[in-house]
XYZ file of C-alpha atoms in Angstrom:
196
model
C 0.000 0.000 0.000
C 1.556 3.319 -1.035
C 1.359 6.400 1.156
C -1.143 7.831 -1.393
C -3.637 5.166 -0.279
C -3.250 6.080 3.381
C -4.958 8.611 5.622
C -3.583 11.226 7.982
C -4.279 10.610 11.650
C -6.965 13.316 11.611
C -8.628 11.854 8.485
C -8.473 8.358 10.009
C -10.132 9.689 13.172
C -12.889 11.250 11.060
C -13.380 7.940 9.204
C -13.687 6.152 12.558
C -15.973 8.865 13.908
C -13.781 9.814 16.854
C -12.026 13.004 17.829
C -8.504 13.373 16.362
C -7.119 14.120 19.847
C -8.495 10.771 21.080
C -6.882 8.869 18.212
C -3.518 10.609 18.724
C -3.693 9.685 22.426
C -4.643 6.095 21.621
C -1.769 5.741 19.112
C 0.610 7.130 21.722
C -0.595 4.663 24.378
C -0.121 1.807 21.906
C 3.431 2.984 21.178
C 2.717 3.688 17.485
C 3.712 7.370 17.821
C 5.549 9.503 20.338
C 5.814 13.239 20.971
C 9.392 14.357 20.278
C 10.873 17.787 19.557
C 7.445 19.451 19.459
C 6.000 17.039 16.887
C 4.582 13.549 16.519
C 7.127 10.925 15.531
C 6.364 7.516 14.064
C 7.887 4.687 16.120
C 9.210 1.353 14.862
C 5.986 -0.245 16.151
C 3.854 2.261 14.241
C 5.861 1.617 11.074
C 5.296 -2.151 11.466
C 1.553 -1.474 11.553
C 1.758 0.469 8.286
C 2.450 4.013 9.457
C 4.501 6.202 7.136
C 5.450 9.825 6.562
C 4.173 12.097 3.804
C 5.588 15.486 2.803
C 3.105 18.155 1.822
C 3.816 21.695 0.622
C 0.785 22.908 2.530
C 1.073 20.892 5.793
C 4.721 19.850 5.911
C 5.646 16.368 7.103
C 2.954 14.252 8.768
C 2.134 10.621 9.541
C -0.305 8.566 7.462
C -1.937 5.212 8.210
C -3.642 2.408 6.319
C -7.411 2.888 6.223
C -7.751 -0.494 7.953
C -5.172 0.235 10.671
C -5.136 -2.480 13.346
C -4.871 -1.227 16.913
C -3.070 -3.934 18.918
C -4.638 -3.604 22.367
C -1.943 -5.818 23.922
C 0.473 -2.876 23.458
C -1.681 -0.336 25.321
C 0.136 1.278 28.222
C 0.278 4.599 30.015
C 3.242 3.411 32.067
C 6.789 3.383 30.820
C 9.546 1.103 32.078
C 12.790 2.208 33.703
C 16.079 0.433 33.009
C 15.609 -1.418 36.308
C 12.142 -2.631 35.268
C 13.416 -3.636 31.813
C 16.248 -5.505 33.501
C 13.831 -7.377 35.772
C 11.825 -8.522 32.757
C 14.902 -9.428 30.697
C 16.994 -10.926 33.500
C 19.794 -8.332 33.525
C 20.917 -5.596 35.899
C 19.888 -2.009 35.071
C 23.505 -0.968 34.363
C 23.864 -3.813 31.874
C 20.548 -2.873 30.238
C 21.715 0.712 29.750
C 25.034 -0.492 28.299
C 23.190 -2.853 25.966
C 20.785 -0.091 24.861
C 23.810 2.130 24.286
C 25.449 -0.548 22.130
C 22.238 -0.733 20.086
C 22.576 3.013 19.486
C 19.414 3.837 21.417
C 21.096 5.671 24.325
C 24.104 7.915 24.783
C 25.927 8.626 28.012
C 26.643 12.318 28.673
C 28.403 12.834 31.986
C 26.005 11.269 34.504
C 22.977 11.490 32.179
C 21.468 8.961 29.772
C 20.106 10.602 26.609
C 17.811 8.879 24.098
C 19.013 8.942 20.493
C 16.612 9.371 17.591
C 16.856 5.598 17.035
C 15.998 5.087 20.703
C 12.949 7.341 20.469
C 11.722 5.316 17.481
C 12.239 2.148 19.570
C 10.086 3.552 22.405
C 12.366 5.782 24.506
C 10.950 8.727 26.440
C 13.358 11.245 28.006
C 12.799 12.155 31.658
C 14.432 14.398 34.261
C 14.999 13.358 37.860
C 13.480 16.202 39.884
C 15.695 15.574 42.909
C 19.102 15.736 41.204
C 18.229 17.066 37.723
C 19.843 14.075 35.981
C 18.414 12.998 32.662
C 17.345 9.401 32.139
C 15.172 7.414 29.768
C 12.046 5.313 30.247
C 10.668 2.904 27.652
C 7.267 2.049 26.231
C 6.608 -1.639 27.068
C 6.500 -2.431 23.325
C 10.324 -2.334 23.412
C 10.183 -5.763 25.057
C 8.918 -7.120 21.712
C 11.755 -5.534 19.737
C 13.649 -8.300 17.927
C 16.979 -6.441 17.992
C 16.747 -6.003 21.749
C 15.695 -9.615 22.373
C 18.519 -10.928 20.178
C 21.065 -8.655 21.879
C 19.933 -9.824 25.320
C 20.280 -13.475 24.252
C 23.761 -12.830 22.831
C 24.782 -10.887 25.940
C 23.556 -13.626 28.262
C 25.315 -16.242 26.129
C 28.601 -14.325 26.273
C 28.175 -13.885 30.024
C 27.597 -17.631 30.483
C 30.711 -18.436 28.448
C 32.781 -16.182 30.727
C 31.645 -18.030 33.850
C 31.969 -21.577 32.459
C 34.461 -23.706 34.420
C 37.816 -24.126 32.677
C 38.253 -27.696 33.867
C 35.716 -29.725 31.875
C 36.018 -32.598 34.298
C 33.980 -30.467 36.718
C 31.025 -30.617 34.327
C 28.655 -33.509 34.963
C 28.817 -36.148 32.257
C 25.007 -36.418 32.468
C 24.685 -32.823 31.230
C 26.766 -33.469 28.104
C 25.789 -35.205 24.900
C 26.775 -38.886 24.953
C 29.586 -38.514 22.374
C 31.304 -35.740 24.367
C 30.895 -37.610 27.649
C 32.408 -40.715 26.003
C 35.397 -38.695 24.709
C 35.970 -37.201 28.162
C 35.923 -40.686 29.733
C 38.546 -41.910 27.232
C 40.761 -38.874 27.896
C 40.480 -39.409 31.654
C 41.464 -43.083 31.355
C 44.437 -42.179 29.144
C 45.656 -39.643 31.749
C 45.342 -42.321 34.447
C 47.480 -44.788 32.446
C 50.469 -42.417 32.309
């Protein structure tokens, strides 16, 4: 479907007989769009559901949607997740989550602040300020937990972490936990060492 066959958010709201403000709010809660730099920005989730940008001489750049846009209610959320909450759900410490998000190019460290990049905002980042110490940090729309790049990076990170903590002496590993061919090879090597 080309962007010519799509409707602006306001036109889509009119088609659905709801107020444009309500549809903008709903799309924000679903993580399809986010408010950034004084304008609505299409997120990766919104793009997956068919959202796109159109340039107009009269209206400038705006987001358009398929006329049959699906609103995935499982994504609806008014609450954003901190790095600690992401870490709890993904099984990593908050510091490791922030480092991982930084490696993905979604965050940048500036002194003691974490700043969302444009890529991060598209992935679901929302900048925040800590009122007590004025540090900047980032919270995330829960849809980020479905992001394939993040899930793959977490799996790779956990795999690398497991490799670092594996025992160096394979004889410490239980033969029951190894495939039969490896366990058999280890038994032969052990008997050869004993015969020396």
